[in-house]
Amino acid sequence: GCSRYISLDSNGLNGAMVVDLNLQLSRSLGQFDLVTDFGTGEHVFDQKTVWRNVHNLTRVGGVIAFDRPCAGYEEHCYYLINQCLIADLARDNRYEIIDLSTRDMPRGRLLRGTMRRTHKNKFIVPQQGRYRKSSKL
């Protein structure tokens, strides 16, 4: 029942469109009802651009689903994430968190989540919630 599907990755495996995910993607790719990141984003150096691309690829009402390492996974990826990042990302970009949970795996722990984009807004880089007031000049 999927009317349009594309896969983006830097390796081109399994029919993926080869892109440098450190760079902002073209808006000509369109927007989608479901955007997933199941094991790619943590390998990209520029996390701000990764999340901006996910945001821009997701239509209002669409769902973002991700699976990212949050513990363990030594030398597997550049970044481990935590629930604080997702909470602040969701708050600042007005996403509805549908699910956020951890799962223990043989190599470590994964943070899995789904969020719904609820508003047509430009991507906002989050500021960690507890420092928001003190960091303004």
CSV table of C-alpha atoms in Angstrom, one decimal:
chain,number,residue,atom,x,y,z
A,1,GLY,CA,0.0,0.0,0.0
A,2,CYS,CA,3.0,2.3,-0.1
A,3,SER,CA,2.7,4.7,-3.0
A,4,ARG,CA,6.3,6.1,-2.9
A,5,TYR,CA,9.4,4.7,-1.2
A,6,ILE,CA,12.9,5.9,-1.3
A,7,SER,CA,16.0,4.9,0.7
A,8,LEU,CA,18.8,7.3,1.4
A,9,ASP,CA,22.3,6.2,2.6
A,10,SER,CA,25.9,6.9,2.0
A,11,ASN,CA,26.7,3.3,1.0
A,12,GLY,CA,24.1,2.7,-1.8
A,13,LEU,CA,23.4,-0.8,-0.5
A,14,ASN,CA,20.0,-2.5,-1.2
A,15,GLY,CA,19.0,0.1,-3.8
A,16,ALA,CA,19.6,3.2,-1.6
A,17,MET,CA,20.1,6.5,-3.2
A,18,VAL,CA,23.7,7.6,-2.4
A,19,VAL,CA,23.8,10.9,-0.6
A,20,ASP,CA,26.1,12.6,1.8
A,21,LEU,CA,23.9,12.9,4.9
A,22,ASN,CA,26.2,15.6,6.3
A,23,LEU,CA,24.6,17.9,3.7
A,24,GLN,CA,21.1,19.4,3.5
A,25,LEU,CA,19.0,17.3,1.2
A,26,SER,CA,17.1,18.8,-1.7
A,27,ARG,CA,13.5,19.6,-1.0
A,28,SER,CA,12.7,18.1,-4.4
A,29,LEU,CA,12.8,14.7,-2.7
A,30,GLY,CA,9.4,15.7,-1.3
A,31,GLN,CA,7.8,14.8,2.0
A,32,PHE,CA,6.6,11.5,3.4
A,33,ASP,CA,4.1,10.0,5.8
A,34,LEU,CA,6.9,7.9,7.4
A,35,VAL,CA,10.6,8.8,7.8
A,36,THR,CA,12.8,6.2,9.5
A,37,ASP,CA,16.4,6.2,10.8
A,38,PHE,CA,17.2,2.6,11.8
A,39,GLY,CA,21.0,2.6,12.0
A,40,THR,CA,22.3,5.4,9.8
A,41,GLY,CA,22.2,8.7,11.6
A,42,GLU,CA,24.6,7.8,14.3
A,43,HIS,CA,27.3,7.3,11.7
A,44,VAL,CA,27.0,10.8,10.3
A,45,PHE,CA,29.2,13.5,11.8
A,46,ASP,CA,26.8,16.5,11.4
A,47,GLN,CA,23.9,15.5,13.6
A,48,LYS,CA,22.1,18.9,13.2
A,49,THR,CA,21.8,18.3,9.5
A,50,VAL,CA,20.7,14.7,10.0
A,51,TRP,CA,17.8,15.8,12.2
A,52,ARG,CA,17.0,18.8,9.9
A,53,ASN,CA,16.8,16.4,7.0
A,54,VAL,CA,14.5,14.1,8.9
A,55,HIS,CA,12.3,17.0,9.8
A,56,ASN,CA,12.1,18.4,6.3
A,57,LEU,CA,11.4,14.9,4.8
A,58,THR,CA,8.4,14.4,7.2
A,59,ARG,CA,5.1,15.9,6.2
A,60,VAL,CA,2.9,17.5,8.9
A,61,GLY,CA,1.0,14.6,10.5
A,62,GLY,CA,3.8,12.2,9.4
A,63,VAL,CA,5.8,10.0,11.7
A,64,ILE,CA,9.5,9.8,12.5
A,65,ALA,CA,10.7,6.5,13.7
A,66,PHE,CA,14.2,5.9,14.9
A,67,ASP,CA,16.5,3.3,16.5
A,68,ARG,CA,19.7,4.7,17.9
A,69,PRO,CA,22.4,3.4,20.2
A,70,CYS,CA,22.4,5.0,23.7
A,71,ALA,CA,24.9,2.7,25.6
A,72,GLY,CA,27.6,0.3,24.6
A,73,TYR,CA,28.4,0.0,20.9
A,74,GLU,CA,32.0,0.9,21.4
A,75,GLU,CA,33.7,2.0,18.2
A,76,HIS,CA,30.5,1.3,16.2
A,77,CYS,CA,29.4,4.9,15.6
A,78,TYR,CA,30.1,8.5,16.2
A,79,TYR,CA,27.3,9.2,18.7
A,80,LEU,CA,25.2,7.7,21.4
A,81,ILE,CA,22.0,9.6,22.1
A,82,ASN,CA,19.8,10.0,25.2
A,83,GLN,CA,16.2,10.7,26.1
A,84,CYS,CA,17.0,14.3,27.0
A,85,LEU,CA,18.0,15.0,23.3
A,86,ILE,CA,14.8,13.5,22.0
A,87,ALA,CA,12.6,15.3,24.6
A,88,ASP,CA,14.2,18.7,23.7
A,89,LEU,CA,14.1,18.0,20.0
A,90,ALA,CA,10.4,17.1,20.2
A,91,ARG,CA,9.6,20.1,22.4
A,92,ASP,CA,11.4,22.7,20.2
A,93,ASN,CA,10.0,21.3,16.9
A,94,ARG,CA,6.5,20.6,18.3
A,95,TYR,CA,6.6,16.8,17.7
A,96,GLU,CA,4.3,14.6,19.6
A,97,ILE,CA,6.3,11.7,21.2
A,98,ILE,CA,4.3,8.6,20.5
A,99,ASP,CA,6.7,6.1,22.0
A,100,LEU,CA,10.2,6.3,23.5
A,101,SER,CA,11.8,3.3,25.1
A,102,THR,CA,15.1,1.4,25.5
A,103,ARG,CA,15.9,-2.1,24.5
A,104,ASP,CA,18.9,-4.1,25.7
A,105,MET,CA,20.8,-5.7,22.9
A,106,PRO,CA,23.9,-8.0,22.9
A,107,ARG,CA,26.2,-5.0,22.0
A,108,GLY,CA,24.5,-2.4,24.2
A,109,ARG,CA,21.3,-0.5,24.6
A,110,LEU,CA,19.1,1.1,21.9
A,111,LEU,CA,16.8,4.1,22.2
A,112,ARG,CA,13.8,3.6,20.1
A,113,GLY,CA,11.1,6.1,19.4
A,114,THR,CA,8.3,7.4,17.2
A,115,MET,CA,7.3,11.0,17.0
A,116,ARG,CA,4.6,12.8,15.0
A,117,ARG,CA,5.3,16.1,13.3
A,118,THR,CA,2.4,18.3,14.3
A,119,HIS,CA,3.2,21.7,12.8
A,120,LYS,CA,4.5,23.2,9.6
A,121,ASN,CA,7.5,25.0,11.1
A,122,LYS,CA,11.2,25.4,10.2
A,123,PHE,CA,13.5,23.0,12.0
A,124,ILE,CA,14.7,24.4,15.3
A,125,VAL,CA,18.0,23.3,16.8
A,126,PRO,CA,17.2,22.4,20.4
A,127,GLN,CA,18.8,24.0,23.4
A,128,GLN,CA,19.0,21.7,26.4
A,129,GLY,CA,16.0,22.5,28.5
A,130,ARG,CA,17.7,23.1,31.8
A,131,TYR,CA,20.1,25.7,30.3
A,132,ARG,CA,17.6,27.5,28.0
A,133,LYS,CA,17.1,30.6,30.2
A,134,SER,CA,20.8,31.0,31.3
A,135,SER,CA,22.2,30.7,27.8
A,136,LYS,CA,20.4,33.8,26.3
A,137,LEU,CA,22.4,37.0,26.0
